[in-house]
Amino acid sequence: EKGGYDTFMEKEIHEQPKAVEDTLLGRTDAEGRLTLDELRIDREELKNTSKIIVLACGTAAYAGTVAKYAIEHWCRIPVEVELAHEFRYRDPIIDESTLIVSISQSGETMDTLMAVRYAKEQGARTLSICNTNGSTIPRESDAVLYLHAGPEIAVASTKAFLAMITAAYLLGLYLGQLRGQLFTGQIKDILADLHKIPGKIQEILDDADTIKQLAAEMKDTPSVLFLGRHIGYPVAMEGALKLKELAYIHAEGFAAGELKHGPIALIEEGQPVFVVVPSPHGRDSLHAKVVSNIQEVRARGAKTISVAERGDDAVENFSESVFHVPGTQPLLMPLLTTVPLQIFACALASEKGYDVDQPRNLAKSVTVE
Ligand code: M6R
């Protein structure tokens, strides 16, 4: 049942091209327009959304942060991302024009469910992005966008994360289409690039040996830091979470710009630092800023490992190792840059002899608050 892999996690990492493909499947009409008919919320109501609040926990919340960057850019709707367990204790401002988007693989996470219930009581519309058909959160929500990523057995989320991001992009494009913020041509271009992602993930998977080799070399490292900016920031957070969960190594993710406000004090000789490098073709100066962050930590002795777009020669000179991923639109990069970090965490945990499918102290779905 592990499909020839040693663990469910490896199997699920390798299923990611299909997971993304299946999430995209059947959501466009013959003209290439998005048809999210399954959303049972009135189109006018959706169109008049004044604010989106994403509620989720753990990996799903990082998918929510990716969603924020994309949806705000495409739809010009403000998006807040809140850990579900913090949400209802802060007296949040919600009304009928607020759209709550919960993200959950299991659909049973109690913290997320309670936050959704609270928002409903306050009059908000609720939309669930979920992988598990018929689970509680989608059943209690006004609308649901299922991932169709297939069952995820390993406790640490991998393919559901990429599928959540994909579904969030679809939602963003759909809202942009409804609100007239995006032209049909733009949506088509983005969808065409999304459809190329599975093949690009496959290229990363086919090239996993260098990542696994590095994981073997780093087996005894006590701490790893992850840096990212913009849409690379939640990817850095996810890379750190995977390493904590699977390899029990102290790992922290930071927004790269935050370095000089404190975390740079942690850097000493030999400290491994992963850097999620933005596309050199993206927003002006973002790439240059991250390259200078790499130089800052290197000057203090860090061992830098970059995840960068293929052809990005600038990082070669400043990194001990570089994992190249194929390029795509800057906002879609998390679907690619996450993959080497998952492979790394999984391989390192296996090197240490740990059970990657059932890490200690964790449950697949957390059904207590
Ligand atoms: O089932 P959910 O997506 O609601 O679960 C949320 C988190 O508990 C989950 O993502 C957790 O962080 C995973 N162990 C991550 O690998």
Coordinates of N, CA, C and O in Angstrom, one line a residue, residues 20 24 66-67 69-71 73-74 161-173 182 186-198 200-201 204 230-232 234-235 276-279 282 309 325-340:
V20 N -1.5 18.1 -7.2 CA -1.7 19.5 -7.8 C -2.6 19.3 -9.0 O -3.6 20.1 -9.2
L24 N -6.5 20.9 -9.7 CA -6.9 21.8 -10.8 C -8.0 21.2 -11.7 O -8.7 22.0 -12.3
V66 N 0.5 31.9 2.1 CA 0.7 32.0 0.6 C -0.5 32.5 -0.1 O -0.5 33.4 -0.9
A67 N -1.7 32.1 0.4 CA -3.0 32.5 -0.2 C -3.1 34.0 0.0 O -3.6 34.7 -0.9
Y69 N -0.8 36.4 0.1 CA 0.0 37.2 -0.9 C -0.7 37.1 -2.3 O -0.8 38.2 -3.0
A70 N -1.2 36.0 -2.7 CA -1.8 35.8 -4.0 C -3.1 36.5 -4.1 O -3.4 37.3 -5.1
I71 N -4.0 36.3 -3.1 CA -5.3 36.8 -3.2 C -5.3 38.4 -3.2 O -6.0 39.1 -3.9
H73 N -3.0 40.3 -4.1 CA -2.4 40.8 -5.3 C -3.4 40.7 -6.5 O -3.6 41.7 -7.2
W74 N -4.1 39.6 -6.6 CA -5.0 39.4 -7.7 C -6.3 40.1 -7.5 O -6.9 40.5 -8.5
F161 N -0.4 20.1 1.5 CA 0.1 21.5 1.6 C 0.1 22.1 0.2 O -0.5 23.2 -0.1
L162 N 0.7 21.4 -0.8 CA 0.7 21.9 -2.1 C -0.7 22.0 -2.7 O -1.0 23.0 -3.5
A163 N -1.6 21.0 -2.4 CA -2.9 21.1 -2.9 C -3.7 22.2 -2.3 O -4.5 22.9 -3.0
M164 N -3.5 22.5 -1.0 CA -4.1 23.7 -0.4 C -3.8 25.0 -1.1 O -4.6 25.9 -1.3
I165 N -2.5 25.1 -1.4 CA -2.0 26.3 -2.0 C -2.7 26.4 -3.4 O -3.1 27.5 -3.8
T166 N -2.7 25.3 -4.1 CA -3.3 25.3 -5.4 C -4.8 25.7 -5.4 O -5.3 26.5 -6.1
A167 N -5.5 25.2 -4.4 CA -6.9 25.5 -4.2 C -7.1 27.0 -3.9 O -8.0 27.6 -4.4
A168 N -6.2 27.5 -3.0 CA -6.3 28.9 -2.7 C -6.0 29.8 -3.9 O -6.7 30.8 -4.1
Y169 N -5.1 29.4 -4.8 CA -4.9 30.1 -6.0 C -6.2 30.1 -6.8 O -6.6 31.2 -7.4
L170 N -6.9 29.0 -6.9 CA -8.1 28.9 -7.7 C -9.1 29.8 -7.1 O -9.8 30.6 -7.9
L171 N -9.2 29.8 -5.8 CA -10.2 30.7 -5.2 C -9.8 32.2 -5.5 O -10.7 33.0 -5.8
G172 N -8.6 32.5 -5.4 CA -8.2 33.9 -5.7 C -8.5 34.3 -7.1 O -9.0 35.4 -7.4
L173 N -8.2 33.4 -8.0 CA -8.5 33.7 -9.5 C -10.0 33.8 -9.7 O -10.4 34.7 -10.4
L182 N -9.3 40.7 -12.6 CA -8.4 40.0 -13.5 C -9.1 39.9 -14.8 O -10.3 39.5 -14.9
Q186 N -5.5 37.1 -18.4 CA -4.6 37.0 -17.3 C -4.8 35.7 -16.6 O -3.9 34.9 -16.2
I187 N -6.1 35.4 -16.4 CA -6.5 34.1 -15.7 C -6.0 32.9 -16.5 O -5.4 32.0 -15.9
K188 N -6.2 33.0 -17.8 CA -5.8 31.9 -18.6 C -4.3 31.7 -18.5 O -3.8 30.6 -18.4
D189 N -3.5 32.8 -18.5 CA -2.0 32.7 -18.4 C -1.6 32.0 -17.1 O -0.8 31.1 -17.1
I190 N -2.3 32.5 -16.0 CA -1.9 31.9 -14.7 C -2.3 30.4 -14.6 O -1.5 29.6 -14.2
L191 N -3.5 30.1 -15.2 CA -3.9 28.7 -15.2 C -3.0 27.8 -16.0 O -2.6 26.7 -15.6
A192 N -2.6 28.4 -17.1 CA -1.6 27.6 -18.0 C -0.3 27.3 -17.2 O 0.2 26.2 -17.3
D193 N 0.1 28.3 -16.5 CA 1.4 28.1 -15.7 C 1.1 27.1 -14.6 O 2.0 26.3 -14.2
L194 N -0.1 27.2 -14.0 CA -0.4 26.2 -12.9 C -0.4 24.8 -13.5 O 0.1 23.9 -12.8
H195 N -0.9 24.6 -14.7 CA -1.0 23.3 -15.3 C 0.4 22.8 -15.6 O 0.6 21.6 -15.8
K196 N 1.4 23.7 -15.7 CA 2.8 23.2 -15.9 C 3.5 22.8 -14.6 O 4.6 22.2 -14.7
I197 N 2.9 23.1 -13.5 CA 3.6 22.9 -12.2 C 3.8 21.4 -12.0 O 4.9 21.0 -11.5
P198 N 2.8 20.5 -12.2 CA 3.1 19.1 -11.9 C 4.4 18.6 -12.6 O 5.2 17.9 -11.9
K200 N 7.0 20.2 -13.4 CA 8.1 20.9 -12.8 C 8.4 20.2 -11.4 O 9.6 20.1 -11.0
I201 N 7.4 19.9 -10.7 CA 7.6 19.2 -9.4 C 8.3 17.9 -9.7 O 9.2 17.5 -9.0
I204 N 11.9 18.2 -10.0 CA 12.6 18.3 -8.7 C 12.7 16.9 -8.0 O 13.8 16.6 -7.5
H230 N 8.7 37.6 1.3 CA 7.5 37.6 0.5 C 6.9 36.2 0.5 O 6.8 35.6 1.5
I231 N 6.6 35.7 -0.7 CA 6.0 34.4 -0.7 C 6.9 33.2 -0.3 O 6.5 32.1 0.0
G232 N 8.2 33.5 -0.2 CA 9.1 32.6 0.3 C 9.2 32.5 1.8 O 9.7 31.5 2.4
P234 N 6.4 32.1 4.1 CA 5.7 30.9 4.6 C 6.4 29.6 4.1 O 6.3 28.6 4.9
V235 N 7.1 29.6 3.0 CA 7.9 28.4 2.6 C 9.0 28.1 3.6 O 9.2 26.9 4.0
V276 N 15.3 30.6 1.0 CA 14.4 30.5 -0.1 C 14.5 31.8 -1.0 O 14.1 32.8 -0.5
V277 N 15.2 31.6 -2.1 CA 15.5 32.8 -2.9 C 14.4 33.1 -3.9 O 14.0 32.3 -4.6
P278 N 13.9 34.4 -3.9 CA 12.9 34.8 -4.8 C 13.4 34.7 -6.3 O 14.6 34.8 -6.5
S279 N 12.4 34.7 -7.2 CA 12.8 34.7 -8.6 C 13.6 35.9 -9.0 O 13.2 37.0 -8.6
G282 N 11.3 38.4 -10.6 CA 10.1 39.0 -9.9 C 10.3 40.4 -9.6 O 11.0 41.2 -10.2
E309 N 15.8 29.6 -8.2 CA 15.4 29.3 -9.6 C 16.5 28.9 -10.5 O 17.6 29.4 -10.4
V325 N 15.4 24.9 -8.7 CA 14.1 24.4 -9.1 C 13.7 25.1 -10.3 O 14.2 26.2 -10.6
P326 N 12.8 24.5 -11.2 CA 12.4 25.2 -12.4 C 11.7 26.5 -12.0 O 11.2 26.7 -10.9
G327 N 11.7 27.5 -13.0 CA 11.0 28.7 -12.7 C 9.5 28.7 -13.1 O 9.1 27.8 -13.8
T328 N 8.8 29.7 -12.5 CA 7.4 29.9 -12.8 C 7.1 31.3 -12.4 O 8.0 32.1 -12.0
Q329 N 5.8 31.7 -12.5 CA 5.5 33.1 -12.0 C 5.9 33.2 -10.5 O 5.6 32.2 -9.8
P330 N 6.4 34.4 -10.1 CA 6.8 34.5 -8.7 C 5.8 34.0 -7.7 O 6.1 33.3 -6.8
L331 N 4.5 34.3 -7.9 CA 3.5 34.0 -6.9 C 3.3 32.5 -6.8 O 2.7 32.0 -5.9
L332 N 3.6 31.7 -7.9 CA 3.4 30.3 -7.9 C 4.6 29.5 -7.3 O 4.6 28.3 -7.2
M333 N 5.7 30.2 -7.1 CA 7.0 29.5 -6.7 C 6.9 28.6 -5.5 O 7.6 27.6 -5.4
P334 N 6.0 28.9 -4.5 CA 5.9 28.0 -3.3 C 5.6 26.5 -3.7 O 6.1 25.6 -3.0
L335 N 4.9 26.3 -4.8 CA 4.6 25.0 -5.2 C 5.9 24.2 -5.6 O 5.9 23.0 -5.7
L336 N 6.9 25.0 -5.9 CA 8.2 24.3 -6.3 C 9.2 24.4 -5.2 O 9.9 23.4 -4.8
T337 N 9.4 25.6 -4.6 CA 10.5 25.7 -3.6 C 10.2 24.9 -2.3 O 11.2 24.6 -1.6
T338 N 9.0 24.6 -2.0 CA 8.7 23.7 -0.8 C 9.3 22.3 -1.0 O 9.7 21.7 0.0
V339 N 9.3 21.8 -2.2 CA 9.6 20.4 -2.4 C 11.0 20.0 -1.9 O 11.1 19.0 -1.2
P340 N 12.0 20.7 -2.2 CA 13.3 20.3 -1.7 C 13.4 20.3 -0.2 O 14.1 19.5 0.4

